[in-house]
Coordinates of C-alpha atoms in Angstrom, one line a residue:
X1 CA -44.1 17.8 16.1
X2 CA -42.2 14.6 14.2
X3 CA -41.8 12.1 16.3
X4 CA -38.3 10.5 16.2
X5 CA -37.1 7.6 18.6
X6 CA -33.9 6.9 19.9
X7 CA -33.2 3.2 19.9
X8 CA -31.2 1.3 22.4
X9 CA -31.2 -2.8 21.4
X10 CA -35.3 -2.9 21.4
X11 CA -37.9 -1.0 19.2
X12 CA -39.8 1.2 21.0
X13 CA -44.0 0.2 20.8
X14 CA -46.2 3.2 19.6
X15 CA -49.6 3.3 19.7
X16 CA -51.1 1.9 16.6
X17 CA -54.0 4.5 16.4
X18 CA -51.0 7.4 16.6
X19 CA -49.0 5.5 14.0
X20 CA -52.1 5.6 11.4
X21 CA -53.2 9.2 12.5
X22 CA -49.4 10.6 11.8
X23 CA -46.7 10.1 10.0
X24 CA -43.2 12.1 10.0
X25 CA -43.0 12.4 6.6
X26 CA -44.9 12.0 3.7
X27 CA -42.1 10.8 2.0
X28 CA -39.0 9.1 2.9
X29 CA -36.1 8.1 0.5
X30 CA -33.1 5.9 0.9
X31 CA -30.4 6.8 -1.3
X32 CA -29.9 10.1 -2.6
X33 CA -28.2 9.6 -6.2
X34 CA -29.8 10.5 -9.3
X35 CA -33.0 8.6 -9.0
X36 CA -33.7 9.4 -5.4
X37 CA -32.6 13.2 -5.3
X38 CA -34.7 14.1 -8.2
X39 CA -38.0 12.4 -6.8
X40 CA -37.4 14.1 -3.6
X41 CA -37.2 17.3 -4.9
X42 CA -39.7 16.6 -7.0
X43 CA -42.3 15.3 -4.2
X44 CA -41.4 18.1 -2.1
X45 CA -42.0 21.0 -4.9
X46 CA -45.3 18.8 -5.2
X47 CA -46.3 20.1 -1.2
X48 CA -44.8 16.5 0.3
X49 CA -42.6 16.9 3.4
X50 CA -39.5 14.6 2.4
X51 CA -36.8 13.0 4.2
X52 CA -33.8 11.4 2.4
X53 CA -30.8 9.9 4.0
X54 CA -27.3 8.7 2.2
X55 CA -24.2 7.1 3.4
X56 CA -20.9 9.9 4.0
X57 CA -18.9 10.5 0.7
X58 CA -15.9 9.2 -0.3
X59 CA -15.0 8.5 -3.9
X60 CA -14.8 4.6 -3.5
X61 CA -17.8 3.3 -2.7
X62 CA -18.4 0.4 0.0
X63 CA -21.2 -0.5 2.1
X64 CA -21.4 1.4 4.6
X65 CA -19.9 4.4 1.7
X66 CA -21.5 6.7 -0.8
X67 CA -22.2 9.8 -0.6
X68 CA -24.6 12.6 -2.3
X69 CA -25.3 12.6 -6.1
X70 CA -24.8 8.7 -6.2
X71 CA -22.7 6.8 -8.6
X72 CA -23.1 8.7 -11.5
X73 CA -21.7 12.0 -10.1
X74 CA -18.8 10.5 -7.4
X75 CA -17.8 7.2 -8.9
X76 CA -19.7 6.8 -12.6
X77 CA -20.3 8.9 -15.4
X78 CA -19.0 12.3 -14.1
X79 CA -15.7 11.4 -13.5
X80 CA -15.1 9.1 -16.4
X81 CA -15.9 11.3 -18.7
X82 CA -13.3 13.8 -17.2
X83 CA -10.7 11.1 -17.7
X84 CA -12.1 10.1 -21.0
X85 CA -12.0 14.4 -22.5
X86 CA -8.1 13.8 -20.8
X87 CA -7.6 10.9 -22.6
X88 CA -8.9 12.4 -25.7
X89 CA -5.7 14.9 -26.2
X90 CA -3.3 12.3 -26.7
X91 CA -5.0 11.4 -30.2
X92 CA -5.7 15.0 -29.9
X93 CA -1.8 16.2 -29.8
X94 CA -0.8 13.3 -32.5
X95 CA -3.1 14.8 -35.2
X96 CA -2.4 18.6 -34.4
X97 CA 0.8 17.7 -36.2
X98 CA -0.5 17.8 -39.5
X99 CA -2.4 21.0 -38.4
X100 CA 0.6 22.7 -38.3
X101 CA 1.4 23.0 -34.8
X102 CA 4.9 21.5 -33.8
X103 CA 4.7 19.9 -31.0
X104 CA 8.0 18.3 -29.4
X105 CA 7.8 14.4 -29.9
X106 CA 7.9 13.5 -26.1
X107 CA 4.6 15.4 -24.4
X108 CA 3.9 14.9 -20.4
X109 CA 1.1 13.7 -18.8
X110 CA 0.3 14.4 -15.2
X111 CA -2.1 11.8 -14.2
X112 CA -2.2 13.2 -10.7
X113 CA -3.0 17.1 -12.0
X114 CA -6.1 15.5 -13.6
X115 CA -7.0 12.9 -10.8
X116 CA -7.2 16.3 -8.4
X117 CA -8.5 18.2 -10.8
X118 CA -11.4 15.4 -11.5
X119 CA -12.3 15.0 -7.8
X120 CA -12.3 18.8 -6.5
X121 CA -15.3 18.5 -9.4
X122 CA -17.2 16.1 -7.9
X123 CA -17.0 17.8 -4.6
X124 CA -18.2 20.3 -5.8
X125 CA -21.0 18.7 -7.3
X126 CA -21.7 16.7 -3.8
X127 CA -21.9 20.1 -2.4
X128 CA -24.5 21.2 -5.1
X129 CA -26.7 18.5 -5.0
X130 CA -26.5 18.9 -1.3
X131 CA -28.1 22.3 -2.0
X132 CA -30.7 20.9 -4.5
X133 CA -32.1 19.1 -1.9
X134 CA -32.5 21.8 0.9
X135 CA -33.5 24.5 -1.7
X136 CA -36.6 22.0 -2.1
X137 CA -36.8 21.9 1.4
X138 CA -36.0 17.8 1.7
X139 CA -34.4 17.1 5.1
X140 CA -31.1 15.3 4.3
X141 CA -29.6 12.5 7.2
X142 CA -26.2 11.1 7.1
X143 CA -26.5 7.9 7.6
X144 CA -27.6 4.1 6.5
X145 CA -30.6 3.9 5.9
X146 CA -33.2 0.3 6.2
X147 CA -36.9 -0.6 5.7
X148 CA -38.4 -2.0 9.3
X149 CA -41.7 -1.6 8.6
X150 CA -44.2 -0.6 5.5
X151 CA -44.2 2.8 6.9
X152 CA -41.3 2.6 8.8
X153 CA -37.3 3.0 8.4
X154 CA -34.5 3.4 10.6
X155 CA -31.4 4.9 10.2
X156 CA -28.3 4.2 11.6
X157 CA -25.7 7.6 12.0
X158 CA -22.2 8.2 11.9
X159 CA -21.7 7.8 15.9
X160 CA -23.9 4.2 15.5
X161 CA -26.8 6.6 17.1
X162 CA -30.1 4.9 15.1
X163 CA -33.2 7.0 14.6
X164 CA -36.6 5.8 13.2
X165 CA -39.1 7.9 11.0
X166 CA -42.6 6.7 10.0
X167 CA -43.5 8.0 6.5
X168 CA -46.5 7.5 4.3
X169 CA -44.9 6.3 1.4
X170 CA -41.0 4.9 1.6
X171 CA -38.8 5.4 -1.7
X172 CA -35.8 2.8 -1.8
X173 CA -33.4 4.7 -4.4
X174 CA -29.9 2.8 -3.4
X175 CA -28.3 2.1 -7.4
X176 CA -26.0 -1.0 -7.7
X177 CA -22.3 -1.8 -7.0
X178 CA -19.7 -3.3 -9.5
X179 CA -19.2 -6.8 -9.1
X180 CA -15.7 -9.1 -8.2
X181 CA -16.0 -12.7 -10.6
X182 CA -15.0 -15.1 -8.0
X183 CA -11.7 -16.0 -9.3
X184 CA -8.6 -17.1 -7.0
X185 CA -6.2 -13.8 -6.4
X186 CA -9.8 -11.3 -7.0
X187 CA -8.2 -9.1 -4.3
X188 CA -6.1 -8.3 -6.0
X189 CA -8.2 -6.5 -9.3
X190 CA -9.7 -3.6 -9.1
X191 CA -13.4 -2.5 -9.9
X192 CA -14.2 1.3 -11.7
X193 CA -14.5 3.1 -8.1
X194 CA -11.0 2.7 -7.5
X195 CA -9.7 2.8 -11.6
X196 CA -11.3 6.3 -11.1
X197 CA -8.8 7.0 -8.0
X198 CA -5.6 5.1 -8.9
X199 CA -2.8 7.2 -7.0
X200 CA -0.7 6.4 -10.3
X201 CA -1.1 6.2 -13.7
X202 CA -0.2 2.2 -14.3
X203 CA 2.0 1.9 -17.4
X204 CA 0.2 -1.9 -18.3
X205 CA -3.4 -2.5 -17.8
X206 CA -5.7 -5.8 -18.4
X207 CA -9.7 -5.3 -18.5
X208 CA -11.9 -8.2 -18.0
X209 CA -15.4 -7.3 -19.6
X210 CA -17.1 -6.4 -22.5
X211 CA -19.5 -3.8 -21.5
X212 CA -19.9 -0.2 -21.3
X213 CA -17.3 0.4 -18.1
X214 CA -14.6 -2.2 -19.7
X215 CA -14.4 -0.3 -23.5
X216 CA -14.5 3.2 -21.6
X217 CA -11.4 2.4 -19.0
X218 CA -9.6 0.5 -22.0
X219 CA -9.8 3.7 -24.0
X220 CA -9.0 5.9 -21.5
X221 CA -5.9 4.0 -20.4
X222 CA -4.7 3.7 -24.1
X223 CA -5.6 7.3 -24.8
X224 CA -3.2 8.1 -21.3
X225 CA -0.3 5.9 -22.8
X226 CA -1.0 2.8 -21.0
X227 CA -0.6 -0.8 -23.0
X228 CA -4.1 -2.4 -22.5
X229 CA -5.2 -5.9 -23.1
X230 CA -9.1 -6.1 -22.9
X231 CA -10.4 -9.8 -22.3
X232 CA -13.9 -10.3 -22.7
X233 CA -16.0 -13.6 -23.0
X234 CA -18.1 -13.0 -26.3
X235 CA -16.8 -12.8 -30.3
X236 CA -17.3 -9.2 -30.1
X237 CA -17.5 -6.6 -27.2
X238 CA -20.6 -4.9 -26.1
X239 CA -23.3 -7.1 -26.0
X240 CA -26.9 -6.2 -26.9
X241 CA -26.1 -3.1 -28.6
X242 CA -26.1 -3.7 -32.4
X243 CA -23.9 -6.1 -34.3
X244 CA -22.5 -4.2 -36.9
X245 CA -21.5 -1.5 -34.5
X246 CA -19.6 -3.6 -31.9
X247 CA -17.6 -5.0 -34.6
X248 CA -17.1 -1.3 -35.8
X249 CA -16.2 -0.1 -31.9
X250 CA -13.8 -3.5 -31.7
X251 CA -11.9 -2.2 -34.8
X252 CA -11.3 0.9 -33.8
X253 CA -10.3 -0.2 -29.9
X254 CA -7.7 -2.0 -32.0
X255 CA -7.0 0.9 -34.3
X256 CA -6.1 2.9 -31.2
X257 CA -3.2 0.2 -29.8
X258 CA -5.8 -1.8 -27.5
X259 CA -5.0 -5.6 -27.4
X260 CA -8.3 -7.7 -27.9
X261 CA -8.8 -10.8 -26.3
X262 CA -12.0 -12.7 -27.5
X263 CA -13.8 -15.4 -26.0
X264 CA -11.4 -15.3 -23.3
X265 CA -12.1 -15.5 -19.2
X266 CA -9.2 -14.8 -16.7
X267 CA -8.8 -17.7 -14.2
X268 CA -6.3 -16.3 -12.0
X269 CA -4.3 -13.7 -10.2
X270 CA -1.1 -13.7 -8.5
X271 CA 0.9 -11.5 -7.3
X272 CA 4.4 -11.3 -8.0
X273 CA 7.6 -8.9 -7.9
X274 CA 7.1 -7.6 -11.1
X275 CA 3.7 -6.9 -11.2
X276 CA 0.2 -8.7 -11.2
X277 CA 0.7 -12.1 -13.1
X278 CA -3.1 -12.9 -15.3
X279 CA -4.0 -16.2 -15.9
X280 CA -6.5 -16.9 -18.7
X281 CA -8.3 -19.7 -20.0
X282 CA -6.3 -20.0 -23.2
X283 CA -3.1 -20.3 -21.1
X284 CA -2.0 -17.0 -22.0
X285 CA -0.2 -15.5 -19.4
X286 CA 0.5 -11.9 -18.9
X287 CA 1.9 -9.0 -16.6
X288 CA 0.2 -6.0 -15.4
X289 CA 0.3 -2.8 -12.7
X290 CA -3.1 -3.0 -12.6
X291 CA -6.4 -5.2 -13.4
X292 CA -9.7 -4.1 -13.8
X293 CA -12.7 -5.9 -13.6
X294 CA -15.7 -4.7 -15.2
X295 CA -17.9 -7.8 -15.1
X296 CA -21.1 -6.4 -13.9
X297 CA -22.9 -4.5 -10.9
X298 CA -25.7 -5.4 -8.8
X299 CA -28.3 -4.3 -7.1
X300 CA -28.0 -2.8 -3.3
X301 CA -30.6 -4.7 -1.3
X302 CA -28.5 -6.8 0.8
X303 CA -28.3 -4.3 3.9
X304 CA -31.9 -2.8 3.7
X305 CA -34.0 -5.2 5.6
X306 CA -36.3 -5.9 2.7
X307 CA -37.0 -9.9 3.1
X308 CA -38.1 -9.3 6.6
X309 CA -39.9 -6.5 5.5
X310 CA -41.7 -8.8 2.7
X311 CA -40.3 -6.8 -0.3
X312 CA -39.8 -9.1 -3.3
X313 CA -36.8 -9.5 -5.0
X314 CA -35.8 -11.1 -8.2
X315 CA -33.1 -13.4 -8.6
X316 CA -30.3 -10.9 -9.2
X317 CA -31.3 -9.2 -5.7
X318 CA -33.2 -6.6 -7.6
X319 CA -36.4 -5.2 -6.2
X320 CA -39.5 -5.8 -8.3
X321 CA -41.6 -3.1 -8.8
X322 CA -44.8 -2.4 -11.0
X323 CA -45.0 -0.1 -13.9
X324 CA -45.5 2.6 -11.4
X325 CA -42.2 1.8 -9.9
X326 CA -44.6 0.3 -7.1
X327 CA -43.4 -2.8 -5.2
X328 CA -45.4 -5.8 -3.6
X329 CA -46.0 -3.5 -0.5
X330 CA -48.2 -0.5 -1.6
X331 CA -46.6 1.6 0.2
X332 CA -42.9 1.0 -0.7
X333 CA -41.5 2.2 -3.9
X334 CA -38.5 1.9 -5.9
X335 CA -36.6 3.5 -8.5
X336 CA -33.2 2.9 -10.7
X337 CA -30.3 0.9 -10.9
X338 CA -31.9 -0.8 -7.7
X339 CA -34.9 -2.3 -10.0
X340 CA -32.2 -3.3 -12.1
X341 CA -34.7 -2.0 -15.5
X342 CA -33.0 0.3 -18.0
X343 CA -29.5 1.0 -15.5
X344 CA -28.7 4.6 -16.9
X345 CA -28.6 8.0 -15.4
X346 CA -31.4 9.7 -17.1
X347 CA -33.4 6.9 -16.9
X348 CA -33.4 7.2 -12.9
X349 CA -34.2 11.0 -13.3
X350 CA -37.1 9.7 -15.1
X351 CA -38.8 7.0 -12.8
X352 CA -38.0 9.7 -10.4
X353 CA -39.9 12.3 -12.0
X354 CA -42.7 9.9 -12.9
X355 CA -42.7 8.1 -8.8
X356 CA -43.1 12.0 -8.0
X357 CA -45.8 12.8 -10.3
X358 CA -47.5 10.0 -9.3
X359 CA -47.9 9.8 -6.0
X360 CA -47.3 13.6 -5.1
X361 CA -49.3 15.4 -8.0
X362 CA -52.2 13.5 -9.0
X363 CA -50.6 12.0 -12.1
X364 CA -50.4 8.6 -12.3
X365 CA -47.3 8.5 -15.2
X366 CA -45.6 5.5 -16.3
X367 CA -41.5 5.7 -16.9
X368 CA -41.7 5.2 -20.8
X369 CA -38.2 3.0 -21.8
X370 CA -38.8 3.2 -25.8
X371 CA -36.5 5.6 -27.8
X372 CA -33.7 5.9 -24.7
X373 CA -30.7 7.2 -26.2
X374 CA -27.4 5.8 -24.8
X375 CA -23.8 6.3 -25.4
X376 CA -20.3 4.3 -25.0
X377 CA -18.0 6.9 -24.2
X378 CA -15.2 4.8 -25.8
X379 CA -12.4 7.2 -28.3
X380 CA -14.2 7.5 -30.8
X381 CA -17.9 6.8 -28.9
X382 CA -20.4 5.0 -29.9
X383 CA -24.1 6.1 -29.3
X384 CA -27.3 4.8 -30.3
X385 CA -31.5 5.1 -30.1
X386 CA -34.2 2.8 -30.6
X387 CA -33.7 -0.3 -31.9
X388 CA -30.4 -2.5 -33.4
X389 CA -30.7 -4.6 -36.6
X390 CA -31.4 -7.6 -34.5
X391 CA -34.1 -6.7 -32.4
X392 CA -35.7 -5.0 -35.3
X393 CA -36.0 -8.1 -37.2
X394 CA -37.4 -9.7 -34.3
X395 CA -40.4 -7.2 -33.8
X396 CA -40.7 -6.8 -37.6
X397 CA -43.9 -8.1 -39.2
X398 CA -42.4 -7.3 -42.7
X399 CA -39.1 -6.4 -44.3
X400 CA -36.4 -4.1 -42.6
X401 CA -34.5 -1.6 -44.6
X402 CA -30.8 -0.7 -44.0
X403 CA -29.0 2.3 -44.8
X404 CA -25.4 2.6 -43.7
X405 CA -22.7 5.3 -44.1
X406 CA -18.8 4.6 -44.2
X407 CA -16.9 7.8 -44.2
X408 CA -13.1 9.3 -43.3
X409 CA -14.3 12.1 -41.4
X410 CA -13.2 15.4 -43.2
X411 CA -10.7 16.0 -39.8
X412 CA -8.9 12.7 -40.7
X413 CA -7.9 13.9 -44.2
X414 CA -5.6 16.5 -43.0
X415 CA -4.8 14.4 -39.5
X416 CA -4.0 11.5 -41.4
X417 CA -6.0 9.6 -38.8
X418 CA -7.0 6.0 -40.1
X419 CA -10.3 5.8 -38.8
X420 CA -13.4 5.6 -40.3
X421 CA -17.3 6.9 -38.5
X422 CA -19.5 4.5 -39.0
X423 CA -23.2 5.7 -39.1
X424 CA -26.6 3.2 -39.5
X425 CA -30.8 3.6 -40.1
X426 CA -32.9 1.2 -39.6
X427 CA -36.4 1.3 -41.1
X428 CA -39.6 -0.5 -41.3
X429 CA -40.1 -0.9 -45.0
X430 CA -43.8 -1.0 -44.9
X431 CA -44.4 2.2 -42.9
X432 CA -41.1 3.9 -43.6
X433 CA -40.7 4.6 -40.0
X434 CA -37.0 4.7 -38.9
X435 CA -37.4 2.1 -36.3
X436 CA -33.3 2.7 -34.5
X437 CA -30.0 5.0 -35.1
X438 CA -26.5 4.3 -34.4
X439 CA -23.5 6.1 -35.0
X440 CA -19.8 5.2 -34.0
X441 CA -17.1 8.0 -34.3
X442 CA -16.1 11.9 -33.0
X443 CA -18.9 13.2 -31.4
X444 CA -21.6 10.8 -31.7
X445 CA -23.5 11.3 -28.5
X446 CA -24.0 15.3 -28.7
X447 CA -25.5 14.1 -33.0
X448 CA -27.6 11.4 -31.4
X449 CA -29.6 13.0 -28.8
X450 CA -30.9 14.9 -31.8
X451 CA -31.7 12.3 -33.7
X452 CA -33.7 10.6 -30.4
X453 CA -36.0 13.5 -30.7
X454 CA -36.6 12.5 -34.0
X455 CA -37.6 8.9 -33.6
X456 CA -39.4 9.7 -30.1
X457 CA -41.8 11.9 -32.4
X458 CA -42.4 8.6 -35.1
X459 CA -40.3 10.1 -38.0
X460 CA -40.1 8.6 -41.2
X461 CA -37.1 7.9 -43.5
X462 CA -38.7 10.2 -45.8
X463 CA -38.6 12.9 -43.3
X464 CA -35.0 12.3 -42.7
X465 CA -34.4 12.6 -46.4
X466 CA -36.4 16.1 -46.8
X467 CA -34.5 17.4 -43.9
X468 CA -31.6 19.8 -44.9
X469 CA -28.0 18.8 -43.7
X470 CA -25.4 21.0 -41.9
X471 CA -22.4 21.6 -44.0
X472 CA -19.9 20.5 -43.7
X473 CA -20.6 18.2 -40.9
X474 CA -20.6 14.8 -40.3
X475 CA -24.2 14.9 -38.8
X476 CA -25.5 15.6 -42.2
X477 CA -24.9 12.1 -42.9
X478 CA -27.6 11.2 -41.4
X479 CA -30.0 13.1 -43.5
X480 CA -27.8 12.1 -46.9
X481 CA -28.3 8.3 -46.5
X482 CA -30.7 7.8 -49.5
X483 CA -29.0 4.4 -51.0
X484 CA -30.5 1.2 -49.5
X485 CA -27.2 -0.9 -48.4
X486 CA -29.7 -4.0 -47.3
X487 CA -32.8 -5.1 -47.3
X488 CA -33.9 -8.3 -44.8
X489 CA -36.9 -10.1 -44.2
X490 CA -38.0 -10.5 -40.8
X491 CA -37.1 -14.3 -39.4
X492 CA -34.4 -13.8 -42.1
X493 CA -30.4 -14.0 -40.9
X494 CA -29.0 -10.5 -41.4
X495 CA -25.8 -10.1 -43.9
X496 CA -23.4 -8.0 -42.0
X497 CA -21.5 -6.3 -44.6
X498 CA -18.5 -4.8 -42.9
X499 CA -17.4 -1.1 -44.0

């Protein structure tokens, strides 16, 4: 039989040689979003009994606040991309003018229809991943969860009732949270988990950030109506993905009506009867209904016990972890945004997969992090795979080739749309290996995660070239590219040439 205490104020003492002989579980996991639900399923189909516990659901995330499926399905990925197809007919209704359909020049939006609309979906996928997990036959606890022991956690249940379990092996799966900048008036912003919520569509927005979460709400604000200013700290927006293609993504945030605000920081917010009053550091002074900050997430350690527990930490409160997803205490284990490593959905799902595979099956399986595609779910996108021109020419031992393509895409000639897709090889000249992909414009994730297949399997430019293109398509550009538009030695500045 499990053994479970009830604690009152003190822990209750076990005998050691009954702690080492049998454990409740095999497996217990703290935080059941992405990462965590798929190891534990994944243990469990192994033969491992697994526990998992998660804090109740709501939509805005605090915490002692989460719920099942994690960020990604409640407050993340899910639901923005909901608001981001919504978004998509306004552009959408503008160019089906020249299509031939008369459409009447004032259209309605009902923010709230889609607001409901978006979160009856994610509780319905709460209630499905809920089912995942008993399918499998994982015992799920409502509850916050901590670490009080290497084989040991307790959790702490809606009526403040706390449990302990002993498990073998203890998987700490808790993601990140988005981060305030400490800035005078901060209250007074908002972070993505409520700009996924807002009770009403706010007719001027600001964005401080330059990432992922910033370019996505800017474009769906913009796409909703909404005048947008977008402040970010850098020349260009999106840092670390490849130059050429963030200044592409910046024109087109401007093609679209988006204010840009380089190398600019907000200072300060106050509130005032005509909205939120934004200070920046170039003494630019603006109104807004709402601000958003995207500025960064961290990692959800603070609350599990781990210091006392002797689980390291990096600097960022991050857990540090092997290339097993293993941590300093061999029998504590951690996987996703938590280990703060390659922070994307799928890339949970896979150190979940591997954690499972490895301890559960007999399979010791390192998460591999080369040839991860990823995608900016900005109007148009941007998605890319492998490497950008930059970090190319930094691993290069010899010359990089690049081949670019510049081109109205065919719906744009009858839309009357000005916006060009952007698409980008780059390839080691000496092996002829296509080392990274990139594409900005109308559907570029669904084209990329084709070409990632590609470049996971090693292939060649040549092999690109000999492939036959769908026409007409803008995906065939991709096979079409034969024109070098730069070649550049390795240690050798780049020459951008903007299209």
């Amino acid at each position: 039989m499990a053994r479970k205490m009830l604690i009152d104020g003190e822990v209750n003492q076990t005998n050691q040689v009954e702690e080492e002989a049998h454990f409740d579980f095999d497996l217990f996991v703290i935080g059941a979003g992405s990462g965590g639900v798929r190891a534990a399923r994944f243990s469990a189909n192994y033969g491992a009994k697994v526990g998992i516990c998660e804090l109740p659901f709501h939509p805005i995330s605090s915490e002692v606040i989460g719920g099942v499926g994690g960020t990604c399905v409640i407050r993340g990925c899910v639901p923005k991309k909901i608001l981001v197809y919504g978004a998509n007919f306004g552009g959408e209704i503008e160019d089906a003018r020249n299509y031939g359909w008369e459409v009447n020049e004032k259209v309605d939006f009902n923010w709230k229809k889609l607001l409901q609309k978006k979160t009856d979906e994610i509780i319905r996928l709460n209630g499905i991943y809920k089912r995942l997990l008993s399918n499998a036959g994982v015992k799920l606890y409502e509850g916050e969860g901590k670490i009080v022991g290497p084989n040991e956690v307790e959790m702490t249940q809606l009526d403040g009732t706390k449990l302990r379990y002993s498990a073998k092996h203890i998987l700490i799966a808790t993601g990140s949270r988005a981060q305030r900048p400490a800035i005078p008036g901060q209250e007074l912003a908002i972070t993505s988990d409520e700009a996924l919520s807002l009770e009403d569509l706010p007719k001027r927005a600001v964005v401080f950030g330059g990432g992922y979460v910033a370019v996505e709400f800017a474009s769906i604000w913009r796409g909703m109506g909404a005048t947008v200013d977008l402040f970010f700290r850098k020349e260009l927006p999106l840092r670390g993905f490849d130059d050429e293609m963030r200044a592409v993504v910046a024109r087109n945030l401007e093609g679209r009506g988006i204010n840009l605000h380089p190398r600019s920081n907000l200072i300060e917010l106050t509130k005032t009867e005509e909205g939120i009053k934004i200070y920046t550091d170039h003494k630019e002074e603006l109104l807004a209904d709402v601000v958003l900050f995207a500025t960064g997430r961290a990692p959800n350690t603070k609350r599990l016990n781990l210091e006392a527990v002797g689980v390291e930490l990096d600097n960022a409160g991050a857990v540090k972890v092997d290339e097993y997803s293993r941590t300093n205490i061999p029998t504590i284990w951690a996987v996703g945004d938590v280990t703060n490593r390659m922070n994307l959905t799928p890339v949970a799902l896979m150190e979940g997969t591997c954690f499972a595979k490895t301890v559960f099956a007999g399979q010791p399986t390192k998460p591999d992090y080369n040839h991860i595609p990823c995608a900016v779910f900005s109007i148009p996108p941007l998605s890319v795979v492998g490497l950008s021109e930059e970090q190319a020419l930094e691993q290069a031992n010899g010359d990089v080739l690049v081949f670019t393509s510049t081109f109205n895409p065919m719906k744009n000639t009858i839309s009357g749309r000005q916006e060009k897709t952007v698409m980008k090889l780059v390839v080691d000249a000496e092996t002829d290996k296509v080392l990274g992909a990139s594409m900005s414009g109308p559907d570029a994730p669904e084209i990329m995660q084709g070409i990632a297949v590609a470049l996971k399997c090693g292939a060649t430019k040549q092999q690109f070239d000999s492939t036959v293109g769908i026409h007409p398509s803008a995906a065939e550009e991709f096979v079409t590219m034969r024109s070098v538009t730069r070649r550049v030695t390795a240690g050798g500045k780049p020459k951008t040439t903007n299209p």
